XYZ file of C-alpha atoms in Angstrom:
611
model
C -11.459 -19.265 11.860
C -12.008 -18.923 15.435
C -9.822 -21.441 16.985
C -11.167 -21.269 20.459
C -14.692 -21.449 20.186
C -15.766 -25.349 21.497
C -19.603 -25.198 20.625
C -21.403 -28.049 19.154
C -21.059 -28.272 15.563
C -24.032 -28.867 12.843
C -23.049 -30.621 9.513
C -22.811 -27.750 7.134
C -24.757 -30.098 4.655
C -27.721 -30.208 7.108
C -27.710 -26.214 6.913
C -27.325 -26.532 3.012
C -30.644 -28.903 2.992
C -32.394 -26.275 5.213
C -31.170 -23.301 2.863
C -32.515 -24.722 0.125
C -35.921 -26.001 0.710
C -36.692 -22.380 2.455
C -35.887 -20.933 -1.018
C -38.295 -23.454 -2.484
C -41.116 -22.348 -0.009
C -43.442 -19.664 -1.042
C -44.812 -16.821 1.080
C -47.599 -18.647 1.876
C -45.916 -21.916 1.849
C -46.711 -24.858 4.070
C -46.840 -24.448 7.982
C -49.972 -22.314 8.305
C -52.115 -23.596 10.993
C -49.148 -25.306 12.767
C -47.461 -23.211 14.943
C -44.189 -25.337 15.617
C -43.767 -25.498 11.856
C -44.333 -21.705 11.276
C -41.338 -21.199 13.675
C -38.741 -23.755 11.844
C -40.167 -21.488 8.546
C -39.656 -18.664 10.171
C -35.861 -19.467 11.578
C -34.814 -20.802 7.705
C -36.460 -17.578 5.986
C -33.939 -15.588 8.692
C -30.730 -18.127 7.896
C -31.634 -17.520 4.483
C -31.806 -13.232 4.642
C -28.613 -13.645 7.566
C -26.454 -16.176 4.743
C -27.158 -12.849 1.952
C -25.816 -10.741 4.502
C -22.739 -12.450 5.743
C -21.619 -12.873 1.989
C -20.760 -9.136 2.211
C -18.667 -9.584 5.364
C -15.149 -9.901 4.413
C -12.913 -8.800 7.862
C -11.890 -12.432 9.532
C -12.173 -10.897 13.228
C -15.596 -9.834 12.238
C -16.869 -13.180 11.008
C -15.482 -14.902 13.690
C -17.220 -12.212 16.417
C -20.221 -13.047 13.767
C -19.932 -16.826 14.620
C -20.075 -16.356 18.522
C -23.289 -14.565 18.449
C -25.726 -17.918 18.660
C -25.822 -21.342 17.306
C -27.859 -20.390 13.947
C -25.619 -17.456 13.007
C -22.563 -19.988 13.808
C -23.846 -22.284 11.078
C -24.238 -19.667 8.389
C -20.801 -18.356 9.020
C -19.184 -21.553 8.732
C -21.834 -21.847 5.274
C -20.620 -18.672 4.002
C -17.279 -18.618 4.805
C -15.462 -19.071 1.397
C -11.675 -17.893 2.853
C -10.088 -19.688 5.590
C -7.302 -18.144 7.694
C -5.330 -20.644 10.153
C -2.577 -18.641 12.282
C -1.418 -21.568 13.516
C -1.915 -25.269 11.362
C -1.524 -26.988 15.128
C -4.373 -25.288 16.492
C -7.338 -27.508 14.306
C -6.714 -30.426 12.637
C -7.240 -30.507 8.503
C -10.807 -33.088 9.897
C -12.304 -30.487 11.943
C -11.766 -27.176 9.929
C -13.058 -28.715 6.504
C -15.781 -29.988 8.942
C -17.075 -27.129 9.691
C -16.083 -24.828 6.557
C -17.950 -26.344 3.428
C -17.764 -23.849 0.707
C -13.818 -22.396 1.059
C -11.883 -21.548 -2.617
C -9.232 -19.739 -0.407
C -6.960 -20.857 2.252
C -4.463 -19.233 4.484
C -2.173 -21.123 6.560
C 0.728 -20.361 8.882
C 3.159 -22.596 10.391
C 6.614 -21.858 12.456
C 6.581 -18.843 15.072
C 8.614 -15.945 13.823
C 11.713 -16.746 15.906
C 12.494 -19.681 13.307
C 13.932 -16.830 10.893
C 16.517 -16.347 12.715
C 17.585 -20.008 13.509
C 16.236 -20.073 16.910
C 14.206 -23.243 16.039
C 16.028 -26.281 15.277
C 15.229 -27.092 11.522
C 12.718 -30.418 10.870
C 10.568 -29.076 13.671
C 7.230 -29.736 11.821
C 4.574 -27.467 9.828
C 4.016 -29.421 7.146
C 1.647 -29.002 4.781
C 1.263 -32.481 3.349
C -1.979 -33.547 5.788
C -3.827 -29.946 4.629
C -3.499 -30.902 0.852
C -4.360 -34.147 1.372
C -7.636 -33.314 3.537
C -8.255 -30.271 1.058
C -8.365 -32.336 -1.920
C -10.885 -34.325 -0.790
C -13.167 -31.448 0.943
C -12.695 -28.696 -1.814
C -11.928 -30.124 -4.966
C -12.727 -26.478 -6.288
C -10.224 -24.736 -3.695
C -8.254 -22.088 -6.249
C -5.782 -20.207 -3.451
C -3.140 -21.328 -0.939
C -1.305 -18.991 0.740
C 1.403 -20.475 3.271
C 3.965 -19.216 5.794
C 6.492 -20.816 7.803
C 5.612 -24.395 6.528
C 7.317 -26.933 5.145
C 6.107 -27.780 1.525
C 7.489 -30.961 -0.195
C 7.635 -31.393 -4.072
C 4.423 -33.768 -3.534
C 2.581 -31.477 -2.104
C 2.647 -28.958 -4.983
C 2.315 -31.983 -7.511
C -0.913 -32.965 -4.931
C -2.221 -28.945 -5.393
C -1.519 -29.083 -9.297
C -3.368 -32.726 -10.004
C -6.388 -32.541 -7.710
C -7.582 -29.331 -7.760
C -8.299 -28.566 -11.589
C -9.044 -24.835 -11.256
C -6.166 -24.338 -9.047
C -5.311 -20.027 -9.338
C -3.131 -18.598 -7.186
C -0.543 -20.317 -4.925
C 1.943 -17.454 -2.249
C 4.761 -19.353 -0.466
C 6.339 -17.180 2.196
C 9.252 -18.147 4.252
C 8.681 -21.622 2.978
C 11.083 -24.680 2.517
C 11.087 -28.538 1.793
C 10.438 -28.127 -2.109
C 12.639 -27.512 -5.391
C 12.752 -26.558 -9.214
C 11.496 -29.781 -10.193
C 8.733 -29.681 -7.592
C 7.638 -26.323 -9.110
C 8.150 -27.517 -12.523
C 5.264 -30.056 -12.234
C 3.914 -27.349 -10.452
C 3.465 -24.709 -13.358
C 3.065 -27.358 -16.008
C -0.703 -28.476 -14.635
C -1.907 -25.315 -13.558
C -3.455 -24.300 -16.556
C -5.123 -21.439 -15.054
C -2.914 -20.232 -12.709
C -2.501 -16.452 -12.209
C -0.387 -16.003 -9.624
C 3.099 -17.922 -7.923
C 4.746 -15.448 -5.230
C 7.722 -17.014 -4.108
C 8.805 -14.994 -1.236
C 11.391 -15.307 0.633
C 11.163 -19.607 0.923
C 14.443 -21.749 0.615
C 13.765 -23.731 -2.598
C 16.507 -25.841 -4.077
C 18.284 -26.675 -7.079
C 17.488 -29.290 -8.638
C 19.017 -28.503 -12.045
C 15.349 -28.384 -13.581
C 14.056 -26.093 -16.203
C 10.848 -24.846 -14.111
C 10.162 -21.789 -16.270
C 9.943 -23.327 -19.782
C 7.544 -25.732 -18.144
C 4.038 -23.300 -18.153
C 1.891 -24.265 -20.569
C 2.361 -22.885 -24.035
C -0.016 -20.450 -25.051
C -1.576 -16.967 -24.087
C -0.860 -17.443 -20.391
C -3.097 -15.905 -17.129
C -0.490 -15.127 -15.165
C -0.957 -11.697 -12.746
C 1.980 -11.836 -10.878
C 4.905 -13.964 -10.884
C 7.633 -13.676 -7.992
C 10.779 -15.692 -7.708
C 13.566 -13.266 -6.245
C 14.276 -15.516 -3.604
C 15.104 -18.540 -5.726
C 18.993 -18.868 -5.926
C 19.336 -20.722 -9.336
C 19.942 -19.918 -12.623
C 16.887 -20.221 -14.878
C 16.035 -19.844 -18.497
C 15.970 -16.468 -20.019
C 14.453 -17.568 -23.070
C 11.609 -19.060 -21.844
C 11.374 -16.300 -18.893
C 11.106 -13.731 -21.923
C 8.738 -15.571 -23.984
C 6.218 -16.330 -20.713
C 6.299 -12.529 -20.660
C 5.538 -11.517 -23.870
C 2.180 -14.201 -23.890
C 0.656 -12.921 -20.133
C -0.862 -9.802 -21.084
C -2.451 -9.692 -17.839
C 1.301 -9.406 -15.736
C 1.172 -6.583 -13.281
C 3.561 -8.286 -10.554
C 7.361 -9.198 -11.843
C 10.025 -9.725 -9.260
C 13.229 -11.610 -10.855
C 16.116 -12.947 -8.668
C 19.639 -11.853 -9.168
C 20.318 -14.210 -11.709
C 18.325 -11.909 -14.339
C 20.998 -9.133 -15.655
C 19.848 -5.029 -16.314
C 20.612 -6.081 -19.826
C 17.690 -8.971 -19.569
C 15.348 -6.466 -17.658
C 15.360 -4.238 -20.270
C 14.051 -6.950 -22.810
C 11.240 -7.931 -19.924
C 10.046 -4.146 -19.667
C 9.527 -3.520 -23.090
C 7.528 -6.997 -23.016
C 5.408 -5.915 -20.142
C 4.788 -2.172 -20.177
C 1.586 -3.249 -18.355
C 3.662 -3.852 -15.193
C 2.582 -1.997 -11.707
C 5.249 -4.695 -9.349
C 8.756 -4.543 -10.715
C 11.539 -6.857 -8.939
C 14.345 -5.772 -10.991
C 16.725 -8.696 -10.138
C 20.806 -8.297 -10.025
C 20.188 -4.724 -11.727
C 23.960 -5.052 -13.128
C 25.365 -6.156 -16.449
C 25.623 -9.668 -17.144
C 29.519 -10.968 -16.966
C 28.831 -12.331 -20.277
C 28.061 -9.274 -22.110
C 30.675 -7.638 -24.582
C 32.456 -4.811 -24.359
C 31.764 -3.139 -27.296
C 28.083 -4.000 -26.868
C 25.720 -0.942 -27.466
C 23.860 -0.355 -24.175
C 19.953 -0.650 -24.117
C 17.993 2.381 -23.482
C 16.896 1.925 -19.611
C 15.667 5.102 -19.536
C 13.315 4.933 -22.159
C 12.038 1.253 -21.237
C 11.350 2.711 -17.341
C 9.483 5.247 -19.324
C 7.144 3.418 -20.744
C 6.055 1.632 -18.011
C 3.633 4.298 -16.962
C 1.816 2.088 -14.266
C 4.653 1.138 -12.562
C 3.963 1.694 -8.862
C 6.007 -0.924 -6.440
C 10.022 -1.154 -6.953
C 12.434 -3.815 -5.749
C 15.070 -5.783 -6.782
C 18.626 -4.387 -6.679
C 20.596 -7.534 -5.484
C 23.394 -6.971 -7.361
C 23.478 -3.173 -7.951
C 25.906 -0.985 -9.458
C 24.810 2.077 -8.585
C 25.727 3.697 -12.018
C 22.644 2.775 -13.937
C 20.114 4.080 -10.875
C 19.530 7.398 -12.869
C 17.637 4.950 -15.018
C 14.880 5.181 -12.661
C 14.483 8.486 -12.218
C 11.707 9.053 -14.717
C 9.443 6.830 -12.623
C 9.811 8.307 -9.113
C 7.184 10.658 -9.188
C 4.465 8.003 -9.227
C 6.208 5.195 -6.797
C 4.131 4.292 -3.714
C 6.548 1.862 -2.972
C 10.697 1.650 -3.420
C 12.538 -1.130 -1.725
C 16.025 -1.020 -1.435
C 16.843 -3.611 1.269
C 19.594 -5.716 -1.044
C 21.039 -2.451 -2.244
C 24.221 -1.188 -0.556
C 23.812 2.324 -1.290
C 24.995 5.815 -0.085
C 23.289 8.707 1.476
C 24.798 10.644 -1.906
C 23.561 7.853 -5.047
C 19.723 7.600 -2.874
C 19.281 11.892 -2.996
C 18.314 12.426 -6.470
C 16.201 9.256 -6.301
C 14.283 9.934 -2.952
C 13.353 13.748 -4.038
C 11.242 12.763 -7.069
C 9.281 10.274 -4.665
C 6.770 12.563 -3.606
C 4.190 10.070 -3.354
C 6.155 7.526 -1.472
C 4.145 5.347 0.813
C 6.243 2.171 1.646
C 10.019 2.350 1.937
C 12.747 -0.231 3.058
C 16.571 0.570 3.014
C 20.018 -0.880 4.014
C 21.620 1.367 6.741
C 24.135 2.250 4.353
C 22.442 5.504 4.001
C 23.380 7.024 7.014
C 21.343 9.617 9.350
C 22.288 11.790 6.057
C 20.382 9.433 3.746
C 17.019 9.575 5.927
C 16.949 12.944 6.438
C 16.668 13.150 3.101
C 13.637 10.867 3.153
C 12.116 12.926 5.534
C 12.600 16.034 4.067
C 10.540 14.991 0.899
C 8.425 12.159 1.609
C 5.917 13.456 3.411
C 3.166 10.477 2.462
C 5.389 7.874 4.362
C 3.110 5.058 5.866
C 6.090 2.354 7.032
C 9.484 2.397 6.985
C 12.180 -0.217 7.531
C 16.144 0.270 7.840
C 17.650 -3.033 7.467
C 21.516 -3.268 8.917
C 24.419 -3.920 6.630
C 26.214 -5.541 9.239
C 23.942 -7.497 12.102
C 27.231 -7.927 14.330
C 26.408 -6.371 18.169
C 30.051 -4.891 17.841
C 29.453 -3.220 14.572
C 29.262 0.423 14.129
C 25.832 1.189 13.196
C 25.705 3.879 10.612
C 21.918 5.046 11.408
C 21.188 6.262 14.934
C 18.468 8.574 17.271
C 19.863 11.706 14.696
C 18.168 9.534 11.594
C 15.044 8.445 13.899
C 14.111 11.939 15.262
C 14.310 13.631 11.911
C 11.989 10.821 10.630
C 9.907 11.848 13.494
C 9.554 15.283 12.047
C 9.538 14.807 8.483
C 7.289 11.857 8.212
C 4.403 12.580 10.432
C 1.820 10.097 8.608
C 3.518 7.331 9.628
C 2.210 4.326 11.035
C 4.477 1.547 11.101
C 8.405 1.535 11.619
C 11.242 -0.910 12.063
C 14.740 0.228 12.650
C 17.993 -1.511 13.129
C 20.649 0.809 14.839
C 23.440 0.445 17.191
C 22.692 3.550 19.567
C 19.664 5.193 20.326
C 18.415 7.916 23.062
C 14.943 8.161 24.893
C 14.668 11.881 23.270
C 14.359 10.622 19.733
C 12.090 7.610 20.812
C 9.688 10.313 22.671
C 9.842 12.493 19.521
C 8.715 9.801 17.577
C 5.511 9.324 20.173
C 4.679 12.688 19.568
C 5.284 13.375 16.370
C 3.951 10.363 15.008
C 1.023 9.405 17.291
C -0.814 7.178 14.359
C 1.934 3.984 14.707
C 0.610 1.078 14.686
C 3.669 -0.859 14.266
C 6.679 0.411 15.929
C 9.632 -1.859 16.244
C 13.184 -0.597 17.575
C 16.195 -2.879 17.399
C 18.566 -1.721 19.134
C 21.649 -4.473 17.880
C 24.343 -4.534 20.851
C 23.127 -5.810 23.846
C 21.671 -3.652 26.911
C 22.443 -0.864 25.449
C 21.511 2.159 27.477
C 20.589 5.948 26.093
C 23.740 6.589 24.491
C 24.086 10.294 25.723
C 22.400 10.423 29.057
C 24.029 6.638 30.311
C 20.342 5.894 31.449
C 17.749 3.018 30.458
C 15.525 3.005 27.205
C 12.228 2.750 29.748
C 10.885 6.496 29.371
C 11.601 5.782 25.715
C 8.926 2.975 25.369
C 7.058 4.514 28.010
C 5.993 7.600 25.455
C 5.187 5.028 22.724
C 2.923 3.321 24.429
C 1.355 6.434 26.245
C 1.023 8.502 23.324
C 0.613 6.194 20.085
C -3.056 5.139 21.352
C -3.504 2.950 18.008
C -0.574 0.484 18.950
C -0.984 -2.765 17.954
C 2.707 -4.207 17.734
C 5.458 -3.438 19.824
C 9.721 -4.600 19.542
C 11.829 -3.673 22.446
C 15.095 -3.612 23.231
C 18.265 -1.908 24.936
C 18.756 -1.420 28.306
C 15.514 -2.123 30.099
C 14.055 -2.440 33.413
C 10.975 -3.870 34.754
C 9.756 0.483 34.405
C 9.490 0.015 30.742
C 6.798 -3.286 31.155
C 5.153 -1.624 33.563
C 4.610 1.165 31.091
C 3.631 -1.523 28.458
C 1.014 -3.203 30.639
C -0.651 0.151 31.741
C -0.983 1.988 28.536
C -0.343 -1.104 25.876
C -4.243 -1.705 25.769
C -4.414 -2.849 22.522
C -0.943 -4.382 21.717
C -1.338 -8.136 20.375
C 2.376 -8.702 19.724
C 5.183 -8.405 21.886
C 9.131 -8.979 21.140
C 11.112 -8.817 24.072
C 15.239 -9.403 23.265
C 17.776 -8.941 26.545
C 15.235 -6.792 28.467
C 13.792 -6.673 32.129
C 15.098 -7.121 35.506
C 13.021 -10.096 37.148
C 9.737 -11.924 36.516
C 7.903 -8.774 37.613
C 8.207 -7.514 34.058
C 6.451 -10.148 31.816
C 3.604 -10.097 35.035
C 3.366 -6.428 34.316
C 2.337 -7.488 30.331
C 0.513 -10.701 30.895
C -1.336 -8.889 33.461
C -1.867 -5.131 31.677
C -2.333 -6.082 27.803
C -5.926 -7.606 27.546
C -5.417 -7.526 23.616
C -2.471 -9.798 23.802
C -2.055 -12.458 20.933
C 1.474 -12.975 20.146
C 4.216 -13.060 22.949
C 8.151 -13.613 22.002
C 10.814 -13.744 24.248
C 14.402 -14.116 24.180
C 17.364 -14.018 26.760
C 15.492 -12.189 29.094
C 15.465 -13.074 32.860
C 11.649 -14.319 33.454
C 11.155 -17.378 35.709
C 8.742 -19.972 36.261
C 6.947 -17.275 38.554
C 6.576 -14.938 35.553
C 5.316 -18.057 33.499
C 2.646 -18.503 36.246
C 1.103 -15.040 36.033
C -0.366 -15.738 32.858
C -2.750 -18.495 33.339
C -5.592 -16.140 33.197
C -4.643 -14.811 29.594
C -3.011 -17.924 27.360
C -6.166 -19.408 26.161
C -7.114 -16.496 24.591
C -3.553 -16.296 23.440
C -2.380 -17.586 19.817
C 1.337 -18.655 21.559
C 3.713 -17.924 23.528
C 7.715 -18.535 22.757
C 10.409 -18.416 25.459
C 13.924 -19.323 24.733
C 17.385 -18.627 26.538
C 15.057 -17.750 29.795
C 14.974 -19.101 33.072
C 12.431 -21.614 32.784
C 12.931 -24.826 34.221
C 10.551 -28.085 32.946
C 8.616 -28.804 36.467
C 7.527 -24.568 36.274
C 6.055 -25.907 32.366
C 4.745 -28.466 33.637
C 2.885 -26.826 36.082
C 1.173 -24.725 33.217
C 0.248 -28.089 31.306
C -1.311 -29.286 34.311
C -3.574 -26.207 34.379
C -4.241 -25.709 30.840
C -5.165 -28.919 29.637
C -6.432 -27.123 26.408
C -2.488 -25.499 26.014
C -0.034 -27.286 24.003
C 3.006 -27.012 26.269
C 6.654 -27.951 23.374
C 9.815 -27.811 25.215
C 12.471 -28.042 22.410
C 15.761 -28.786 22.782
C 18.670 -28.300 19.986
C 18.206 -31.583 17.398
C 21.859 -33.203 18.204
C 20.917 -32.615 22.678
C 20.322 -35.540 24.351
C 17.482 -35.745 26.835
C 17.324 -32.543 28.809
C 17.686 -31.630 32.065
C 15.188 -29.648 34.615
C 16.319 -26.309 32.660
C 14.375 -25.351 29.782
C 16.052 -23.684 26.307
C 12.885 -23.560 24.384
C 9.572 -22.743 25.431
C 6.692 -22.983 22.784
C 2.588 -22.602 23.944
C -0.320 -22.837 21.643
C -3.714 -23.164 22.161
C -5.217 -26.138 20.156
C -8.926 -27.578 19.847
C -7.328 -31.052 18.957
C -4.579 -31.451 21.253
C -1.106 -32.444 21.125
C 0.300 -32.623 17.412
C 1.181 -36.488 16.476
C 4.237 -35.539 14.077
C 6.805 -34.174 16.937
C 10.442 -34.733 16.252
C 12.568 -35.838 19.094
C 13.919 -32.742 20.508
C 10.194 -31.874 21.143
C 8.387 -33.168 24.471
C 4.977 -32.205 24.832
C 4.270 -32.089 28.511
């Protein structure tokens, strides 16, 4: 949707009228002789032929550049439109976007800013999704997929989703909290054609109800069912028998709760499977001793398809030779939950030939990615998660792991690494080696942290990224930074539309390098850094055509935010203060912007003050 655009609407319905009596019209239809009437024919037969066209256009960016080009092709969009993509569910109100969009089965809706994952945003902020199912269910009673992130989802809600909308499909919570088991149970129960619940990575609670023996009995729909991040025991039985009745189930992912010993009995179920979340991927405690142990092996095997693997939360790393026999054809192998060693990941990682898509703890040492490097030489994006987040801790993957990445992995365009040292020479490696990033994110844990061998900043580090990848689009920084390293940013970042900025720069100069340099600019985060109201101020030019803007543990002070409210009356200016801080004083914690075609949100707890 394009958030900023403020032209005059036209009721979609008047458009549909128009649509449909040009249809009716025949080439010589009525109009000849009058020449005012020939040219309203004329501009219908053209909505008609442009409405055909824009069917076929699928990219958002493109529809929304589509919508900007003049008032008639801004009505068909909105008429055509049938997927609806909100970054940010304060920037339109429910009213005005099912206003405008008449014909949407598909919406996608995001909430919180990113910095909420890591408990930067007091909890209860807001993001619900109760007013968007409400106004939904009333606009598109045929609306079949909601995808959400970052918002807060209550029990109702999915009861509201189940009840109203009758051919209800596909439902993808990410990063999601506010609802339980029971909420889901009602859930699954009344979707009767539901084919797919991804449950990723959303806080849902126990509410000590059976949720899984609640689908409807019968051959089921279902295309992909994920629940990995639901910390609750559920019902095997049932689990098992949902299985064996959705013949069309190419996306499993179980949480830990579901034993190796109950995997096995879900493979030979679903052979069909492409996704596999492999849960605990250990024996259950229950299981006998003197029990004969199920053929992994073979039931890998014979899942021929399989393409994506995950899982691992509880491994024991003596059953991974199990999955050998499917390496050879995995795009995709996350071990993120497994605590594994450079040794145990070797005689997986040289059958995965074809590997695309790979996320690891850092337990595998340098060792363990220069073994990735030496064989997969299809790597798009990798991700090294740390074992141990603690500044103080000793990393176990460094610049020796990053460089030889560099080399090995020269197709790759998206990285995020978590290390503890680091040195400009690998970084610049990287730039060269792998000029095709689009994503690169470096997180360097303890704070400041300067080239580890040569005692000097990270900046010519950076520097070559952003000089030399010419497709970057995202950008993490961190280490020991000066105001060099934005400088570089804002000179050669042309097309970077997010920034994270952690314990970097020396004065406001740096984020007025960025906000002045990166015309592409969309998402800008910022933590513990020392910018000012001064840096704040060099960015008037740039934040309306910005989606926000977060600041915390800065030096902002209110009357500097204030000053920006003044300006930007279109801005949403949140300061946020911790939920249990009583009113604040002129120095700011939490600075949130957004733009908004509504205003100010009407649902703000009390540590929020919109100025």
């Amino acid at each position: 949707m394009s958030e900023d655009d403020e032209r005059q609407q036209c009721p979609p319905s008047d458009l549909e009228f128009v649509s449909n009596k040009a249809r009716n019209c025949n080439a010589t239809g009525s109009g000849s002789g009058h020449p005012e009437l020939q040219s309203v024919y004329l501009d219908q037969v053209l909505e008609n032929v442009l409405e055909n066209v824009l069917h076929f256009l699928t990219s958002k960016r493109d529809r929304n550049a589509a919508s900007l080009v003049c008032k008639s092709w801004y009505r068909v969009e909105a008429l055509t439109r049938s997927e609806l993509f909100i970054g940010n569910c304060y920037a339109v109100s429910p009213a005005r976007a099912t206003a405008r969009f008449a014909r949407v089965r598909a919406l996608h809706l995001k909430g919180k800013p990113r910095f909420a994952d890591f408990n930067l945003m007091p909890p209860d902020w807001g993001a619900h999704f109760n007013p968007w199912a409400l106004a939904m269910a009333k606009a598109y009673p045929w609306l079949e997929k909601v995808n959400l992130k970052r918002m807060s989802v209550t029990d109702d809600d999915l009861a509201t989703l189940a009840e109203l909308f009758l051919g209800f499909k596909e439902l993808v919570l990410v990063c999601c909290d506010g609802f339980g088991t029971s909420g889901l149970a009602i859930f699954v129960n009344k979707c009767r054609q539901l084919k797919v619940l991804d449950l990723i990575e959303s806080e849902v609670s126990d509410d000590e109800s059976d949720w899984i023996s609640c689908f409807p009995e019968g051959e089921s729909h279902l295309e992909s069912l994920i629940f990995d991040c639901v910390e609750c025991h559920i019902n095997f039985e049932a689990l098992e028998r949902l299985v064996a009745r959705s013949p069309l189930l190419k996306k499993l992912r179980l949480n830990r709760y579901v034993s190796i010993g109950q995997l096995y009995h879900l493979m030979i179920r679903a052979p069909q499977l492409t996704h596999l979340g492999t849960g605990s991927f250990s024996p259950s405690e229950i299981a006998g001793q003197g029990d004969q142990e199920p053929d992994y092996v073979n039931a890998f095997a014979a899942c021929k398809s399989l393409v994506c693997l995950s899982g691992f939360r509880e491994i024991i790393p003596d059953y991974l030779p199990a999955i050998y026999i499917v390496c050879a054809n995995l795009t995709s192998l996350n071990f993120s939950y497994a605590n594994i060693t450079a040794e145990q990941l070797k005689p997986i990682i040289s059958k995965c030939h074809k590997l695309q898509v790979f996320w690891v703890l850092d337990s595998i040492c340098d060792e363990g990615l220069q073994a990735v490097a030496a064989t997969c030489k299809e790597l798009r994006e990798l991700r090294v998660f740390p074992v141990d987040a603690r500044e103080d801790s000793d990393g176990p993957v460094s610049e020796v792991g990053l460089q030889a990445i560099s080399e090995g992995c020269r197709k790759l365009q998206s990285i995020l690494y978590f290390c503890q040292r680091m040195t400009n020479t690998a970084v610049i490696a990287m730039s060269k080696n792998c000029p095709d990033l689009v994503v690169f994110r470096l997180c360097i844990m303890g704070r400041h942290r300067a080239d580890h061998v040569t005692g000097e900043p990270m900046d010519d580090g950076f520097g070559a990224i952003v000089m030399n990848c010419k497709k970057l689009t995202r950008l993490a920084v961190s280490g020991l930074l000066t105001d060099k390293a934005f400088d570089y940013i804002g000179r050669h970042g042309k097309l970077v539309r997010t920034l994270s900025v952690a314990f970097s720069g020396d004065s406001d100069m740096a984020l007025k390098y960025v906000l002045e340099g990166c015309p592409q600019l969309q998402k800008l985060e910022i933590r513990d850094s020392p910018f000012g109201d001064a840096a704040l101020r060099s960015g008037l030019h740039h934040y309306y055509s910005m989606r926000f803007l977060w600041m915390s543990s800065c030096r902002l002070t209110r009357h500097g935010c204030q000053e920006i409210a003044r300006a930007m009356p279109r801005l949403v200016v949140e300061v946020i203060r911790s939920a249990d801080e009583e009113e604040m004083d002129d120095a700011v914690e939490i600075l949130y912007m957004y733009r908004s075609l509504v205003g100010p949100r009407t649902d703000t707890p009390k540590f929020v003050t919109i100025l």
